[in-house]
Coordinates of C-alpha atoms and ligand atoms in Angstrom, one line a residue:
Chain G
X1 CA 0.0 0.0 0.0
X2 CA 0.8 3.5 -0.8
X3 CA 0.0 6.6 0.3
X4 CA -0.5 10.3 -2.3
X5 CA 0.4 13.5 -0.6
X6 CA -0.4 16.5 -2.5
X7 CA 1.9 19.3 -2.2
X8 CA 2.2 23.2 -3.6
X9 CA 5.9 23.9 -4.7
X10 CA 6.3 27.6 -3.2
X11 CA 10.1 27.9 -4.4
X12 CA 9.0 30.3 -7.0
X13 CA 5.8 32.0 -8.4
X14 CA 4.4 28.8 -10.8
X15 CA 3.7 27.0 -8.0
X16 CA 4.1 23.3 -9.4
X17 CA 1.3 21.1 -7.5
X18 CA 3.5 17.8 -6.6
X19 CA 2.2 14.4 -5.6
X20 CA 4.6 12.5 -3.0
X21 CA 3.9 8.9 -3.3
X22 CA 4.7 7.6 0.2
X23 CA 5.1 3.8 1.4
X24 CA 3.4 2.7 4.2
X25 CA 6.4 3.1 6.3
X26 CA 6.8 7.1 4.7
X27 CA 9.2 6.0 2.6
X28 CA 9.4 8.4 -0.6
X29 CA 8.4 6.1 -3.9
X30 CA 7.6 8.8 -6.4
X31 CA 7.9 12.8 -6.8
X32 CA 6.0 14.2 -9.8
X33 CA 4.7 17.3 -10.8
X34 CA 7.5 19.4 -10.3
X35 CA 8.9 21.7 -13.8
X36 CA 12.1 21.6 -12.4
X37 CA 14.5 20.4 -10.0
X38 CA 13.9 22.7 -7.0
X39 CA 10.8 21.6 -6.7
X40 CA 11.6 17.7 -6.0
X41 CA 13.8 19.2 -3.1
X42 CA 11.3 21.3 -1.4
X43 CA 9.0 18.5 -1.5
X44 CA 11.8 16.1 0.1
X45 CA 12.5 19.2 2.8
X46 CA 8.2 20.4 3.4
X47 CA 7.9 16.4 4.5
X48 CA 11.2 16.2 6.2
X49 CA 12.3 19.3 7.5
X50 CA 10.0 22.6 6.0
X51 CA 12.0 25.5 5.7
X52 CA 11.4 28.6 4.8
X53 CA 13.3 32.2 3.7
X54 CA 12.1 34.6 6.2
X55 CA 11.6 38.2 4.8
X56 CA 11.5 41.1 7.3
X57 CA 12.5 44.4 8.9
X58 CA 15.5 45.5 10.8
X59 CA 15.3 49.1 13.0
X60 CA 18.0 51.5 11.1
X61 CA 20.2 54.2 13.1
X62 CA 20.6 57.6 11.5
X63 CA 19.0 55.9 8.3
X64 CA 16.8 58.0 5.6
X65 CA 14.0 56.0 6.6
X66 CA 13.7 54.0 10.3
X67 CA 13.7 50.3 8.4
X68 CA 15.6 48.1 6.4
X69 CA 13.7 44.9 4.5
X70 CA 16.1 41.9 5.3
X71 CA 15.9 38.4 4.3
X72 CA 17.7 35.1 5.3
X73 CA 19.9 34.4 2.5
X74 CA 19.4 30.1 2.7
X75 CA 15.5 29.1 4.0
X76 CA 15.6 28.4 7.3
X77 CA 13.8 25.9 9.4
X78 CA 10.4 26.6 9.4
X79 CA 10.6 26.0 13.9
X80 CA 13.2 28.5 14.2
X81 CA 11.4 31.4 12.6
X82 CA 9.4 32.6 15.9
X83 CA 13.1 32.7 17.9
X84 CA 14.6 34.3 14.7
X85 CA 12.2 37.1 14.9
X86 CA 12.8 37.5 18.3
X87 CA 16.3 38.3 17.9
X88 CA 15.7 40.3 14.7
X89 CA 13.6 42.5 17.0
X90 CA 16.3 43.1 19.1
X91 CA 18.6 44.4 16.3
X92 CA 19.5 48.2 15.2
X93 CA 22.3 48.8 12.4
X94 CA 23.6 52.1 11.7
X95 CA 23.3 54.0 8.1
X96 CA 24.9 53.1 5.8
X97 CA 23.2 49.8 4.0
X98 CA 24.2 48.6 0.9
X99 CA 21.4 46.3 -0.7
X100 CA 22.8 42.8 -0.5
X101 CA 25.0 43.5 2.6
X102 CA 25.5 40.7 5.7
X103 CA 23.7 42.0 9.1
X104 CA 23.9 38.7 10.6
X105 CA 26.4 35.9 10.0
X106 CA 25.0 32.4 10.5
X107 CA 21.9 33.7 12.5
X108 CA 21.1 31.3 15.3
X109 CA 23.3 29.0 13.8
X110 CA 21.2 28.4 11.1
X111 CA 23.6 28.6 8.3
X112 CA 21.9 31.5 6.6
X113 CA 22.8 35.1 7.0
X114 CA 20.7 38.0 7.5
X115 CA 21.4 40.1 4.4
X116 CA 19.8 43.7 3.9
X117 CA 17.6 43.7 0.7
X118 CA 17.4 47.6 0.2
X119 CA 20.2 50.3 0.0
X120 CA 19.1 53.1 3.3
X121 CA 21.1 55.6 3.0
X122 CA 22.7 58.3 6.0
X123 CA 20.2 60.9 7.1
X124 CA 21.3 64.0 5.7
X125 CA 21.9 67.1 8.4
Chain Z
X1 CA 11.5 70.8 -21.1
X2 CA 12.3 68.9 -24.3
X3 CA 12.1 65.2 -24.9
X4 CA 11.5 62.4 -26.7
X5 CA 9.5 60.9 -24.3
X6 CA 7.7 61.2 -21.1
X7 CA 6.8 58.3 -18.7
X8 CA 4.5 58.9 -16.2
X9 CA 5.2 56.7 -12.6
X10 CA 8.0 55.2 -11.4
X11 CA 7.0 51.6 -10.4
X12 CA 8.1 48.1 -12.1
X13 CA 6.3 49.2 -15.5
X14 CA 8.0 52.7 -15.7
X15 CA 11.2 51.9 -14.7
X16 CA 10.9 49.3 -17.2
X17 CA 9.8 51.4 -19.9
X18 CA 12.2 53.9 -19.3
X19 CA 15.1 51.9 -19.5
X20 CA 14.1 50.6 -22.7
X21 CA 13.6 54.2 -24.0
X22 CA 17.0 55.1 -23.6
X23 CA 18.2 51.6 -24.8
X24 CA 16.6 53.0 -28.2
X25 CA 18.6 56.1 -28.1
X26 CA 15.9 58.7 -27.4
X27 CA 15.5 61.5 -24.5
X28 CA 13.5 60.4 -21.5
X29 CA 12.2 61.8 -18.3
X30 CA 10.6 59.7 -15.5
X31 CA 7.6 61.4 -13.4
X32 CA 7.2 59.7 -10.2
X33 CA 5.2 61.6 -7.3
X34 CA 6.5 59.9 -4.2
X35 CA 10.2 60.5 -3.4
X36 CA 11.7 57.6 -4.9
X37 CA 11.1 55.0 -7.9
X38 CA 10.2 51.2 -6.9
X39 CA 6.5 52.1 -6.4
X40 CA 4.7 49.2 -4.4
X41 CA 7.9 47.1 -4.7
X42 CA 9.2 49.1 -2.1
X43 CA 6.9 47.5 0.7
X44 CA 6.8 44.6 -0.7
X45 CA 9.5 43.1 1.5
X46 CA 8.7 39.1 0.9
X47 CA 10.1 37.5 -1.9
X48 CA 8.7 35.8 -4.7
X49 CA 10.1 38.1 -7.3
X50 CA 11.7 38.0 -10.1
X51 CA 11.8 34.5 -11.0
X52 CA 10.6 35.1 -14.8
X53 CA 12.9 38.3 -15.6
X54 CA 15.7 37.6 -13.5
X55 CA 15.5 34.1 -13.1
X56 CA 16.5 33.9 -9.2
X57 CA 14.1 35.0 -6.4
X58 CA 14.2 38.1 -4.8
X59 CA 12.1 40.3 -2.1
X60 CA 10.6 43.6 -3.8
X61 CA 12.7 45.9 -2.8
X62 CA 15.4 44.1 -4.6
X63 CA 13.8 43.7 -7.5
X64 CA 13.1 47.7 -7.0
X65 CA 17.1 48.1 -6.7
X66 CA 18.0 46.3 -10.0
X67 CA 16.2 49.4 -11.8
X68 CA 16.8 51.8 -10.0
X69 CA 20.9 51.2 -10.3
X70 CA 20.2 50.5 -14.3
X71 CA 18.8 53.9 -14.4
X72 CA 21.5 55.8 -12.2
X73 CA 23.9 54.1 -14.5
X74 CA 22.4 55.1 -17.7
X75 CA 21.6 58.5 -16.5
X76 CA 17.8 58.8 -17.0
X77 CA 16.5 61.8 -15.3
X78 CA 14.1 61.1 -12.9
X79 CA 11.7 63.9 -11.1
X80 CA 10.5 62.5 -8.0
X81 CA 8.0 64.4 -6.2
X82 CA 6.5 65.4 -8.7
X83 CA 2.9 65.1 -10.3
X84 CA 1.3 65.2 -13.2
X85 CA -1.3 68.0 -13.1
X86 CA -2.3 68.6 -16.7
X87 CA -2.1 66.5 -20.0
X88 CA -2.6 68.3 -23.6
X89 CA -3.4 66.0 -25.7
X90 CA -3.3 68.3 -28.9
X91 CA 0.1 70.4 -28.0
X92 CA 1.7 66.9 -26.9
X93 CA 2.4 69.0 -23.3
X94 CA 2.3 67.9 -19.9
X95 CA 2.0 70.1 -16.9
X96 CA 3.9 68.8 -13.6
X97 CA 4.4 70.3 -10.3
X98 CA 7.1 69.6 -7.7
X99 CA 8.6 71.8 -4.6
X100 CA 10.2 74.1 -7.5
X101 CA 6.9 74.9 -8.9
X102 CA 5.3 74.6 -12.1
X103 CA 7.0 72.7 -15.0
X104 CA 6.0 72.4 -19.2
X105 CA 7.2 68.8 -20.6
X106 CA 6.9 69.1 -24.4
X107 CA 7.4 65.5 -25.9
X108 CA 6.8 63.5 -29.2
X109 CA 5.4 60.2 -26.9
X110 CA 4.1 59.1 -23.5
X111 CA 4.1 56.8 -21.7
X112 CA 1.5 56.0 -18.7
X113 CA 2.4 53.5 -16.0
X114 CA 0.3 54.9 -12.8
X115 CA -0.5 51.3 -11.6
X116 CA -3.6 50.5 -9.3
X117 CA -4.9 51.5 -6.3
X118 CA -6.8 49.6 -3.6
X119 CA -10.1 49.1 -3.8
X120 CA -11.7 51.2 -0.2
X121 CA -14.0 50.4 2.5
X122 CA -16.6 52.7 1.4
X123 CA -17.3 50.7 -2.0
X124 CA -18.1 47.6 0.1
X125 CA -21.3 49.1 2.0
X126 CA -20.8 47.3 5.1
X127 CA -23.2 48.5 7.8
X128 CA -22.7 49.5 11.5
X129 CA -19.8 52.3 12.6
X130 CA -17.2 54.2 10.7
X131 CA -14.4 54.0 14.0
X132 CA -10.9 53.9 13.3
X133 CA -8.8 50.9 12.8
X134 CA -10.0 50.0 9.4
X135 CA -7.0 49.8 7.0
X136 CA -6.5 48.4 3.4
X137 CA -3.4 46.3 3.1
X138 CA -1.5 48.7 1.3
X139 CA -1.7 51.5 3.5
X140 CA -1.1 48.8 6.2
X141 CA 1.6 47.5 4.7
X142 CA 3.3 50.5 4.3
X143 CA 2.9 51.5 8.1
X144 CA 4.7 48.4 8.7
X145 CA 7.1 47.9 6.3
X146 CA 8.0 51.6 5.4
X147 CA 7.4 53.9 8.3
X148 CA 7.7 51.1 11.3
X149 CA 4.5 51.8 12.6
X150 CA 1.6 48.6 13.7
X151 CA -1.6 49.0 12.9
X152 CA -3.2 47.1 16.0
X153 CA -2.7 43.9 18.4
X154 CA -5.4 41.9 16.9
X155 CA -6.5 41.7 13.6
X156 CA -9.1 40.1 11.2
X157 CA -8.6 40.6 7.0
X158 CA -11.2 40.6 4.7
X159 CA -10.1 39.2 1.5
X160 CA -7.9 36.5 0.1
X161 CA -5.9 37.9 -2.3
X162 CA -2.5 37.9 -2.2
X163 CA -1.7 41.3 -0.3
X164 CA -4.2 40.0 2.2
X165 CA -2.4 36.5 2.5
X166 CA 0.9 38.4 2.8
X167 CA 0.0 40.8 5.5
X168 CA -1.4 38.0 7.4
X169 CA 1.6 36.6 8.0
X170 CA 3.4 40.1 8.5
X171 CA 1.1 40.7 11.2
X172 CA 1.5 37.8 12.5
X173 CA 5.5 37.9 12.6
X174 CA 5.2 41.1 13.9
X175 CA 3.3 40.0 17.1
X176 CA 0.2 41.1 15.8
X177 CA -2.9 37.7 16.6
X178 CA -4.2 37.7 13.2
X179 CA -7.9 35.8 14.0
X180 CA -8.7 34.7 10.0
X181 CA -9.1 36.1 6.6
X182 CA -12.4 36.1 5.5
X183 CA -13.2 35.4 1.3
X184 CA -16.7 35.4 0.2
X185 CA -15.9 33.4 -2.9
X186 CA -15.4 30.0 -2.2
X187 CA -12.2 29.7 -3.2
X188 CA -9.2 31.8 -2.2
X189 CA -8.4 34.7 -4.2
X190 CA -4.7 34.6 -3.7
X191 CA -2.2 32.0 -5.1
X192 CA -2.1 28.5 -3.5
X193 CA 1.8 29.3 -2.5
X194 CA 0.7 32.7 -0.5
X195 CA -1.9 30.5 1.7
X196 CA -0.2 27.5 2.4
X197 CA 3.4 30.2 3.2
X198 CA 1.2 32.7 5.0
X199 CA -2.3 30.9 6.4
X200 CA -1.1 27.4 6.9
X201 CA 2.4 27.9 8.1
X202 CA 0.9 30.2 10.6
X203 CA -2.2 28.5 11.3
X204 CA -4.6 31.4 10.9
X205 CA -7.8 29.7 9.5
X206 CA -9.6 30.9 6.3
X207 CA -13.4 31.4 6.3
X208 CA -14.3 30.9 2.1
X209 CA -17.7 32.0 1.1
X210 CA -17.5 34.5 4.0
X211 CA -18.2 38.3 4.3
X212 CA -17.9 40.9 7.1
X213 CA -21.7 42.4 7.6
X214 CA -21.0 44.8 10.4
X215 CA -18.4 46.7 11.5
X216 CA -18.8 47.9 15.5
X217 CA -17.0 50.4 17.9
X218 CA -17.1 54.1 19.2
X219 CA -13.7 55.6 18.4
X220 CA -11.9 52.1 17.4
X221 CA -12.8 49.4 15.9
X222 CA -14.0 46.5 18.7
X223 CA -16.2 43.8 16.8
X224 CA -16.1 42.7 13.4
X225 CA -19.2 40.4 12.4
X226 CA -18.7 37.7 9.7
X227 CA -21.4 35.7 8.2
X228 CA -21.7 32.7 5.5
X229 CA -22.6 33.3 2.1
X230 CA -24.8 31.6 -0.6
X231 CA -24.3 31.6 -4.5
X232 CA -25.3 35.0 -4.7
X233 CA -23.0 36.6 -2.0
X234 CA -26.2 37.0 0.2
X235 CA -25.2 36.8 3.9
X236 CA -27.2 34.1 5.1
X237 CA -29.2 34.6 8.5
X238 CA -27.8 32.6 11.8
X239 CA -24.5 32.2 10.6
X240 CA -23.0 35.2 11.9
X241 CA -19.7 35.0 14.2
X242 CA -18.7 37.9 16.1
X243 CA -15.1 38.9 16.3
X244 CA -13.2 41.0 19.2
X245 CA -10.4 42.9 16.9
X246 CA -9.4 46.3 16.9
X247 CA -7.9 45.8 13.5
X248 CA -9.8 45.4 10.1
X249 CA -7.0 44.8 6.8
X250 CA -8.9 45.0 3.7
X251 CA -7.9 43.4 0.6
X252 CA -10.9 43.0 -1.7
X253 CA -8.9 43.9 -5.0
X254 CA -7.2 46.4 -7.3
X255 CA -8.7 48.7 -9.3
X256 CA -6.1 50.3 -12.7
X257 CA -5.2 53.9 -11.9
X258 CA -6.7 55.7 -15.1
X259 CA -8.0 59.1 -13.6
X260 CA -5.5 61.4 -15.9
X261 CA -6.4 59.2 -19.4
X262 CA -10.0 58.1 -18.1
X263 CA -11.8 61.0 -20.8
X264 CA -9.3 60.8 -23.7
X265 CA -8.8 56.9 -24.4
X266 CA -10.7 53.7 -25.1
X267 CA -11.1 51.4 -22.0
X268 CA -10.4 47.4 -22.0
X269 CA -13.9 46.8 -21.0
X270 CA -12.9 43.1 -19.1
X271 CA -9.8 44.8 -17.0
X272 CA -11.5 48.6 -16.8
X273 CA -7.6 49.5 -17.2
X274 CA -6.6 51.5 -20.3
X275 CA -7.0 49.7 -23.6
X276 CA -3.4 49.4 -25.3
X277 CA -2.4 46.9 -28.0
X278 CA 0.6 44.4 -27.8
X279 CA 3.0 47.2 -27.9
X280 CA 1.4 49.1 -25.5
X281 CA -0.3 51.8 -27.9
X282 CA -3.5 53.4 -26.7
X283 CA -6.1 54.4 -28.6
X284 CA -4.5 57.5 -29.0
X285 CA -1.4 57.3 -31.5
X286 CA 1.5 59.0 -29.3
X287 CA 0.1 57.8 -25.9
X288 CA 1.2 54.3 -24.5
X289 CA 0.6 52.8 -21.0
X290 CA 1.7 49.8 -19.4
X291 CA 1.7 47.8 -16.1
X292 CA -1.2 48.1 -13.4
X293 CA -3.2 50.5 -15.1
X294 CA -4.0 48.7 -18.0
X295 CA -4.9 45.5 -16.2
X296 CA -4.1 43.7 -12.8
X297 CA -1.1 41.7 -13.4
X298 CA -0.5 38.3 -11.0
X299 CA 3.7 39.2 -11.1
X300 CA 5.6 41.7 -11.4
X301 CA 7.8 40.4 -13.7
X302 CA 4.5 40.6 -16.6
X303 CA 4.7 43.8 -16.1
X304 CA 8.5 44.3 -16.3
X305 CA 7.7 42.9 -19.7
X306 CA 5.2 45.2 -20.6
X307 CA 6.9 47.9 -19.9
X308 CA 9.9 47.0 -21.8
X309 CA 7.3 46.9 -24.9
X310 CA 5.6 50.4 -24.1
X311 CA 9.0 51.6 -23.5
X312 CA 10.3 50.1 -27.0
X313 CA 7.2 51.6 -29.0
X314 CA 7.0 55.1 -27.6
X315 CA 10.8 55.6 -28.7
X316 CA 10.5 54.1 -32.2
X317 CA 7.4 56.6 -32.1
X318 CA 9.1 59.5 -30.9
X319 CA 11.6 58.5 -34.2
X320 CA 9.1 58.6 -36.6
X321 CA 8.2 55.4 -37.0
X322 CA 4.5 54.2 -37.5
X323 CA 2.7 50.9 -36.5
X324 CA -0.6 49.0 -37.1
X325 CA -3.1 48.5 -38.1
X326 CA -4.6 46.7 -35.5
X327 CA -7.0 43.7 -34.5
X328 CA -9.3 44.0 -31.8
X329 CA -8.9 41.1 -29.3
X330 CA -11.9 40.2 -27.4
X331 CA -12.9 38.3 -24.4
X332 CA -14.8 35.0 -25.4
X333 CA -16.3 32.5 -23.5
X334 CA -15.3 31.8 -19.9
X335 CA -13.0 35.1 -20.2
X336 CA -13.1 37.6 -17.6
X337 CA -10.0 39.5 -18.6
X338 CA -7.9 39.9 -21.9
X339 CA -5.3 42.0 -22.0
X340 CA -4.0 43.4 -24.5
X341 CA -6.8 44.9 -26.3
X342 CA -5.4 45.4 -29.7
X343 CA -3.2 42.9 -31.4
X344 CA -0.6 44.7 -33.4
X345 CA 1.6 42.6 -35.6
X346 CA 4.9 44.4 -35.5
X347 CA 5.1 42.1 -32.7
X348 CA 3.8 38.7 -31.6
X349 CA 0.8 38.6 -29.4
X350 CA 1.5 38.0 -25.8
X351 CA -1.8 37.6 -24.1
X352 CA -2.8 37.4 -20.3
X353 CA -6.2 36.0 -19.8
X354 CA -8.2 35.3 -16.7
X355 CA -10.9 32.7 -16.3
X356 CA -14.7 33.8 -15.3
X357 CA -14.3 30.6 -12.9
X358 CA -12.7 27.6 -12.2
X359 CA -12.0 25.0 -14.9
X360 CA -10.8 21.6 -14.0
X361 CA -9.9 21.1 -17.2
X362 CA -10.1 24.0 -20.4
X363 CA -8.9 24.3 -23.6
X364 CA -7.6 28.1 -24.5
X365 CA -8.8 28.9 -28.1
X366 CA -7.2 31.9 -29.9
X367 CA -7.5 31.7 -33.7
X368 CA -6.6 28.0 -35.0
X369 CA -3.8 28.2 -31.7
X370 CA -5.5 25.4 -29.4
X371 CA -3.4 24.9 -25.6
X372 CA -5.2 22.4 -22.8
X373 CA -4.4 23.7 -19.6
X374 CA -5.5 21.9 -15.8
X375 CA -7.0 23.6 -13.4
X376 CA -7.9 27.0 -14.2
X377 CA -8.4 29.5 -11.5
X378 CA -9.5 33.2 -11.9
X379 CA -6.8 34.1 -9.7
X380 CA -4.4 32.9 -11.4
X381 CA -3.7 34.8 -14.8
X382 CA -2.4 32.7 -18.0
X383 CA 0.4 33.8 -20.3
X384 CA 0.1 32.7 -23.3
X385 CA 2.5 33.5 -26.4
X386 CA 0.7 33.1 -30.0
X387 CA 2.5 32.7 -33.1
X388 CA 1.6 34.5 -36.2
X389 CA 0.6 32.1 -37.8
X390 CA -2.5 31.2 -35.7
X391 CA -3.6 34.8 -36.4
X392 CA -3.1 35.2 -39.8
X393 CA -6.3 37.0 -42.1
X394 CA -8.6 37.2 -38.9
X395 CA -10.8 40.4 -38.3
X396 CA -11.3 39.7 -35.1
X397 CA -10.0 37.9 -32.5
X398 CA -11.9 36.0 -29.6
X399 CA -9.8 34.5 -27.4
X400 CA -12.5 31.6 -25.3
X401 CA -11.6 29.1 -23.0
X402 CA -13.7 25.8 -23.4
X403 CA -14.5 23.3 -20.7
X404 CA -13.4 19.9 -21.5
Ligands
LIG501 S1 9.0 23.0 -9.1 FE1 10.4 24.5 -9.9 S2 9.1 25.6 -11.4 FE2 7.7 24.5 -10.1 S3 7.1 25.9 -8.5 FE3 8.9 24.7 -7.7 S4 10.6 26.0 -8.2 FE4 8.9 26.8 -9.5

């Protein structure tokens, strides 16, 4: 006996629906569905481990505006992302940010860094 | 000022367009009103952009940053702050005003890339109070992502689509208890990826054929009342739920920004955006318009695309060159939007459709081009390239999706 699990490919915007044919002892017989590699991944990692790339704001210092958008650059586990926000909270960088910069190395040990996703520039005056 | 052309808004499809302009070696200024390009990119901090154009995944304000740098580099001039106040359509002038006053912009094309806006409370006609707390998810998601501001501690959203979806699971990140979203269709208006990333990760349930019929509270917002639906979008008596929030995100749709164009040009009568044909040509010769306002796009990147094409057009106008004539494209069976509305064959016909429902299974029929596609939702907008060939002698051309 097998088992179907349906699942939504959210790695990019096409959002491939996969079927996961599972053995009775949730073994992984079959991925289909997918239009492209990625997708056979996430649907190893949503029924293993689900991860996610968390997308938020960091408080700026001296900034031309009081936020920078950051992102994890690696999806993170999908457990960890209540205690990563909790430590994101915490955070304030000065202005300068350069788009693509590292804030965070290895955040919580995750493996992923916390990397600014817009340029904020220095107040002026 | 002198130019070649003009593009009015600095969002994905003016950027776009602009860039393209100068690609083709004519003069072009950028009118944006806020104080920087990006447009809604800029608060759109989550990702899931850029995987068509650019091929890699990136947050908004990224995807913002790849333009903005292109245009630096190439030295487009950009007036920020500033607003279109007057268009002459005969004199080929615009009127714009900024900090430094009152400006003349004489060109030889335009093009129009003002986007959306949201669709307000008012329009929906939900009884009860007018208190405060009561926010559409833009405007929300601007206090939060922009200006660091929250909009409440508990929260209930009204609509599916994907801004809703997305500032569900802002809110929630941010600490905010979001209680549900609330659809009255019976399906979600957003795409599958946004609920399962922003609803299901989260657990914040979805009520489907759902609607808010009362809105309560003195000065803020205290009690939001939901009730079920039928077929007709009639709230049906006994079903109601009563929810303690002091927050109310709305996110029941777009609406193309046309206000400036709305009296001189045809309208696509399935997007109510300004009719343009595959190059992006309106119904009047020199204008063009991309993006937003000529029809609600599902990505970003479509309208990168369609920029790029206005953007192309309104240079080789400005030179002198001259297009058409065109073929009207019309919406057919089981077609709630086309877009474009021309098709012009200087270029092959790219066409974005949306189904009037869902379709297990449908077969697209454009000319003698047949494609089969699976599960057709309205939400979810179809991209379809049609060779010439398909399209060849026709006066007309329905574009009809038929249920197989
Ligand atoms: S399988 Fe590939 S193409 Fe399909 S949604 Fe996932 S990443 Fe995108």
């Amino acid at each position: 006996m097998s088992a179907l699990k349906r699942l939504v490919c959210v790695q990019c915007p096409l959002g491939c629906k996969i079927s996961v044919e599972l053995s009775d002892t949730n073994r992984i017989l079959s991925i289909v569905g997918n239009r492209c590699p990625r997708g056979e991944e996430y649907a190893r990692d949503e029924l293993e481990n689900p991860k996610r790339v968390l997308t938020t704001s960091v408080r700026v210092l001296n900034g031309e505006y009081p936020l920078v958008s950051v992102k994890t650059n690696k999806p993170v586990p999908k457990s960890l992302i209540p205690e990563l926000m909790k430590t994101i909270r915490n955070l304030k960088v000065e202005a300068p940010i350069e788009c693509g910069s590292v804030l965070v190395e290895d955040v919580l040990g995750t493996g992923a860094d916390l990397v600014a996703t817009r340029t904020v520039r220095r107040a002026k005056g | 000022m002198k130019v070649d052309v003009v593009v009015i808004g600095g969002g994905a499809a003016g950027m776009a367009a602009a860039l393209k302009v100068s690609e083709q070696g004519a003069r072009v200024v950028l009118v944006e009103r806020d104080e920087r390009v990006g447009g809604i990119l800029n608060q759109c901090i989550h990702n899931g952009f850029g995987l068509h154009y650019f091929r890699e995944e990136l947050t908004g304000p990224e995807y913002a940053e790849r333009f903005k740098k292109a245009l630096e580099e190439k030295d487009i001039e950009v007036l920020t702050n500033t607003f279109v106040k007057a268009l002459d359509v005969r004199e080929k002038k615009l009127v714009v005003v900024s900090e430094d006053g009152i400006r003349i912009l004489e060109t030889k094309a335009l093009v129009y890339a003002a986007g959306a806006r949201e669709r307000a409370f008012g329009s929906l006609m939900v009884p009860g109070d007018r208190p405060s707390g009561i926010f559409t998810a833009g405007v929300a998601q601007r206090f939060m992502n922009v200006e660091n501001r929250l909009p409440g501690k508990r929260a209930l959203i009204l609509g599916s689509g994907d801004i809703g979806l997305i500032m569900a699971r802002r809110l929630t990140l941010e600490g905010v208890e979001v209680v549900g979203v609330v659809e009255r269709l019976p399906y979600p208006g957003g795409l599958l990826r946004n609920v399962i990333q922003c609803l299901e990760d989260f657990g914040i349930p979805l009520f489907l054929s759902s609607t808010v019929v009362e809105v309560r509270g003195r000065e803020r917002l205290e009690e939001v009342v939901v009730a079920k639906v039928d077929e007709n979008f009639q709230p049906i008596p006994g079903t109601e739920k009563v929810f303690e929030v002091d927050t109310l995100i709305l996110s029941v749709g777009l609406i193309p920004q046309i206000e400036l164009l709305e009296d001189l040009v045809e309208v696509n009568p399935t997007s109510k955006g300004i009719a343009t044909s595959n190059l992006g040509q309106t119904s009047i010769e020199w204008i063009f318009a991309a993006g937003n306002c000529t029809a609600i796009y599902d990505l970003v990147d479509y309208v990168t695309y369609e920029g790029e094409m206005a953007g192309k057009y309104a240079a080789l106008y400005a030179k002198g060159e001259r297009f058409g004539p065109k073929v009207a494209v019309k919406a057919g069976e089981n077609v709630m939007v086309v877009q474009p509305n021309w098709y012009d064959p200087s270029e092959e016909l790219t066409l974005y459709v949306r189904t009037r429902k869902v379709i297990e299974k449908g077969r697209l029929v454009v000319g003698s081009f047949e494609k089969t596609f699976e599960e057709l939702v309205p939400s979810e907008m179809l991209r379809v390239k049609i060779p010439r060939r398909h399209l060849n002698g026709l006066s007309e051309i329905v574009v009809e999706v038929k249920e197989e």
